[in-house]
Protein backbone atom coordinates (compact mmCIF):
# COMPACT_ATOMS: atom_id res chain seq x y z
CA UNK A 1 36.63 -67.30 61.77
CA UNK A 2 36.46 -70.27 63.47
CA UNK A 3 38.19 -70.32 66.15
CA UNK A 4 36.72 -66.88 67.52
CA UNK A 5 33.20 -68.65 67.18
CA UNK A 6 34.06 -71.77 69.76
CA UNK A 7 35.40 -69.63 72.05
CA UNK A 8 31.99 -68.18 72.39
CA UNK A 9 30.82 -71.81 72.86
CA UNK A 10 27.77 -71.34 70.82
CA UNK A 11 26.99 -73.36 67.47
CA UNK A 12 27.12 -72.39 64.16
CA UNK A 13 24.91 -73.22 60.98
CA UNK A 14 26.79 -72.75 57.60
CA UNK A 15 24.14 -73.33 54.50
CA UNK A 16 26.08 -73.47 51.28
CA UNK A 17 23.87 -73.48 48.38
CA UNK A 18 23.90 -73.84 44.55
CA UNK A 19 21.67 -72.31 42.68
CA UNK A 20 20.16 -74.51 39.76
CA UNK A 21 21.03 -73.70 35.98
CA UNK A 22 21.26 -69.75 37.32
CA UNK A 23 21.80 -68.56 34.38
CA UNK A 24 19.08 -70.20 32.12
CA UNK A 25 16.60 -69.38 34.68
CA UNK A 26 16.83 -66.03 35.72
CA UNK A 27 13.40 -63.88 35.13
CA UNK A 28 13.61 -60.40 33.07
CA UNK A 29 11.14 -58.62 35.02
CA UNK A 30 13.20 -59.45 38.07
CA UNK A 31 15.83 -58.12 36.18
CA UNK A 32 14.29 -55.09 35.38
CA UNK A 33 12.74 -54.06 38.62
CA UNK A 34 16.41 -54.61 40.29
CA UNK A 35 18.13 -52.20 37.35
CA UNK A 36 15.29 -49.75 38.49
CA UNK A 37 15.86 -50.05 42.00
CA UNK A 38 19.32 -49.57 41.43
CA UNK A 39 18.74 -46.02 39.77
CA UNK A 40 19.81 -46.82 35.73
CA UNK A 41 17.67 -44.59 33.52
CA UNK A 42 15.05 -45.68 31.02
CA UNK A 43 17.64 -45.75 28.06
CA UNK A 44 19.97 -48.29 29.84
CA UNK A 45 17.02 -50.27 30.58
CA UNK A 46 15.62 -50.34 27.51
CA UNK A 47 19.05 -50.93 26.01
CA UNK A 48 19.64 -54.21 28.41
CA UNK A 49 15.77 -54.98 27.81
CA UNK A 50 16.32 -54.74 24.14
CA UNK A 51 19.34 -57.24 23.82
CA UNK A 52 17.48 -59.62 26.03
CA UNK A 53 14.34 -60.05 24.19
CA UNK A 54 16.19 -60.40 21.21
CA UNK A 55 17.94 -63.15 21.79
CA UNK A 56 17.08 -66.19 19.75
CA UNK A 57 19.10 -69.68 19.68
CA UNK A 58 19.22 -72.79 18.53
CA UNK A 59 20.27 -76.44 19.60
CA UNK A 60 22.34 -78.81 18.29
CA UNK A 61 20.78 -82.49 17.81
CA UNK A 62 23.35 -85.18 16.75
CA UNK A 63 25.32 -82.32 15.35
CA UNK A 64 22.92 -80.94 13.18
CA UNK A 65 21.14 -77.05 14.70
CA UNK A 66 17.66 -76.47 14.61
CA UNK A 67 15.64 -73.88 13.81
CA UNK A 68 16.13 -70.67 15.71
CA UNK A 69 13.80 -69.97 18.53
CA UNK A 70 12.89 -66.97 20.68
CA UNK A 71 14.69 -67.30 24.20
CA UNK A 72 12.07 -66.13 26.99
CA UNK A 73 14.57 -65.96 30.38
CA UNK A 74 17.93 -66.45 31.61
CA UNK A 75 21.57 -65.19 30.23
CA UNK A 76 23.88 -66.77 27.36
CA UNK A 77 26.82 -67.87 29.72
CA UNK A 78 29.16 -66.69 27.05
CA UNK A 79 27.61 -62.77 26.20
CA UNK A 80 29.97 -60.56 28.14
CA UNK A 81 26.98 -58.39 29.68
CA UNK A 82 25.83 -61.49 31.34
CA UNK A 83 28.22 -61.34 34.43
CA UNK A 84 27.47 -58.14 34.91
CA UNK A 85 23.51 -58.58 34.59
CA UNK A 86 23.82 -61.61 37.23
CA UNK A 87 25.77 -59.49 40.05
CA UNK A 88 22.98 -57.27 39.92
CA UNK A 89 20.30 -60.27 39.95
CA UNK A 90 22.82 -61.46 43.24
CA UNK A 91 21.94 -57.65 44.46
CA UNK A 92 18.63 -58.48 43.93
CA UNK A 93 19.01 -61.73 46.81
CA UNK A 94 21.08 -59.63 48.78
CA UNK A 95 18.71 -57.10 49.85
CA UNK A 96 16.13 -59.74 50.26
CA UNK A 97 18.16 -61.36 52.47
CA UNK A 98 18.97 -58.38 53.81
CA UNK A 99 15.63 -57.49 55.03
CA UNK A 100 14.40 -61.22 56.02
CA UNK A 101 17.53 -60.76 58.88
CA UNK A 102 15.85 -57.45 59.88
CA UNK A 103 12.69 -58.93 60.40
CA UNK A 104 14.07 -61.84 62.33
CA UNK A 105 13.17 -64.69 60.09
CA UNK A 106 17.11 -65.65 59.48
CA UNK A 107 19.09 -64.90 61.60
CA UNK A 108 23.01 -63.89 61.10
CA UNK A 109 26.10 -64.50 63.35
CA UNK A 110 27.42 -61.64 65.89
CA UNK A 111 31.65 -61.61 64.64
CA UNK A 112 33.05 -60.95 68.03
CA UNK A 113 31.27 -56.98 67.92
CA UNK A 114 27.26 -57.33 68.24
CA UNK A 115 27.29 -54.51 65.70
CA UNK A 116 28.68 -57.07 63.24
CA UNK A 117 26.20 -59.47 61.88
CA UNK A 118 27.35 -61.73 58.97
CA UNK A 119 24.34 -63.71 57.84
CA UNK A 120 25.04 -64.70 53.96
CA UNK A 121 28.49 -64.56 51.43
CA UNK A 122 28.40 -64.81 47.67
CA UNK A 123 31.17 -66.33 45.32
CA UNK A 124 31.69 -63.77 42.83
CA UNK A 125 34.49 -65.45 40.99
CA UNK A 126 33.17 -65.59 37.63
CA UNK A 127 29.88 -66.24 36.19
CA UNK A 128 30.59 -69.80 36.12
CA UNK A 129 31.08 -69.95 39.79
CA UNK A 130 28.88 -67.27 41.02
CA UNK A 131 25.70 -69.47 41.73
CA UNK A 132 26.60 -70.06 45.08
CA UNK A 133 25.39 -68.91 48.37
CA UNK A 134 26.79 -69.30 52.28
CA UNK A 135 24.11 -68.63 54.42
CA UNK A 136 25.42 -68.51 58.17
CA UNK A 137 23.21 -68.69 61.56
CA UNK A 138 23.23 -69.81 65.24
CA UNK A 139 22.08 -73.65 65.25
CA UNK A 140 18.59 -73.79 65.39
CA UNK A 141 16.36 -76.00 63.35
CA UNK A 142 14.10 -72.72 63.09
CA UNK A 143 16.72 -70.77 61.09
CA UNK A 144 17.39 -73.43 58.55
CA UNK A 145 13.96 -74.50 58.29
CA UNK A 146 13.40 -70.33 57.91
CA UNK A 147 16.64 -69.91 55.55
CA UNK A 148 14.96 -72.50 53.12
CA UNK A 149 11.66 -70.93 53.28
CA UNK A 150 12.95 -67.83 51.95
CA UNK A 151 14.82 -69.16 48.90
CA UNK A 152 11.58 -70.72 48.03
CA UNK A 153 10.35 -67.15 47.93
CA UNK A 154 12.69 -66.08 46.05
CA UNK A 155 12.66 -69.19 43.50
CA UNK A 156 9.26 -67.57 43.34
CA UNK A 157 10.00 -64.23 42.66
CA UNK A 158 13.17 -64.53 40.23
CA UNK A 159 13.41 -68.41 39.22
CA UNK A 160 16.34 -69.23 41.25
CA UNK A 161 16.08 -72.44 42.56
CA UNK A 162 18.08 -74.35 44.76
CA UNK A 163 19.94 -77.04 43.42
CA UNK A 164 19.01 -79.47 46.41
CA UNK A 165 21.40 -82.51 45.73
CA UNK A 166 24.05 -79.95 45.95
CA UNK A 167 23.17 -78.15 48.92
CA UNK A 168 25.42 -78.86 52.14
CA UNK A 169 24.65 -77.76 55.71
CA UNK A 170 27.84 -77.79 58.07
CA UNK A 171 27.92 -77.27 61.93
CA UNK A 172 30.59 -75.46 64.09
CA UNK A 173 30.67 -76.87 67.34
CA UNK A 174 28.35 -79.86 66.68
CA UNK A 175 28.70 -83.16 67.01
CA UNK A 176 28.20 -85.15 63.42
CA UNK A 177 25.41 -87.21 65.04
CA UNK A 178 23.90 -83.79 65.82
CA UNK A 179 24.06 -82.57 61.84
CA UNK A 180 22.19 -85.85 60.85
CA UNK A 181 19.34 -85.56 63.53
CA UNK A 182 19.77 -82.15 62.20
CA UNK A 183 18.60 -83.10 59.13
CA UNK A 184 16.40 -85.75 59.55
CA UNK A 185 13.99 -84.36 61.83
């Protein structure tokens, strides 16, 4: 993908993000609204609603558990339905994504056809390694500046929140002195 891109002799932004705790944060209404949107029926709903909401856990404190308590967001990393439930939240980004490139506020990269626009990639490896999020754009200060702007939106929205010591920004075609201005200005 590279390669193609110099040749064009324009530079490329590459955002890689993490998404903090993503599983223990994730919002049930959010949840909800995106199983609508994506046309299940009131009885799945309520079923996924259901085993949600009655969740309860505890924690262990020098080896000893306390008392059960009522869990109010988020997925248990080990229930099999939670993979499944977080694709869907990831659906959920997706379109908002989606529609922040239609309205111009991020913009994606033209792949040698200026009908194809690739703007953002998700790792959908397993659950453990599905909190990540490429985010690719010409080099402008603008679109990262943009880029973050919306994720703060959607923290917002869902309670996804960017896990900023882990967040990388790479340039194609830039100098290294250029990423660092880059990202101190």
């Amino acid at each position: 993908m590279v390669d193609w891109y110099k040749k064009m002799k324009k530079k490329l932004l590459i955002l890689k993000i993490d998404f903090e705790k993503a599983c223990d944060t994730v919002s049930w209404r959010f949840l909800d609204y995106m199983l609508e949107r994506l046309g299940f029926g009131i009885k799945w709903r309520k079923w996924i609603c259901m085993c949600l909401y009655n969740a309860r856990t505890s924690i262990l404190i020098n080896g000893n558990p306390t008392n059960e308590f009522d869990v109010r967001r988020g997925f248990r990393q080990e229930d099999s339905m939670s993979p499944f439930l977080f694709v869907i939240i990831m659906e959920g980004l997706h379109l908002f994504l989606h529609d922040n490139v239609a309205n111009g506020r991020i913009r994606g990269v033209e792949v040698e056809n200026p009908s194809i626009c690739i703007s953002h990639l998700f790792n959908d490896r397993s659950l453990n390694n599905a909190d990540d999020a490429v985010i690719l754009s010409e080099w402008h200060k603008e679109s990262l500046l943009n880029t973050l702007q919306v994720f703060n939106e959607f923290f917002l929205i869902l309670g996804l929140k960017i896990n900023v010591p882990k967040l990388n920004v790479f340039g194609v075609g830039v100098r290294d002195d250029e990423i660092v201005e880059f990202m101190d200005a």
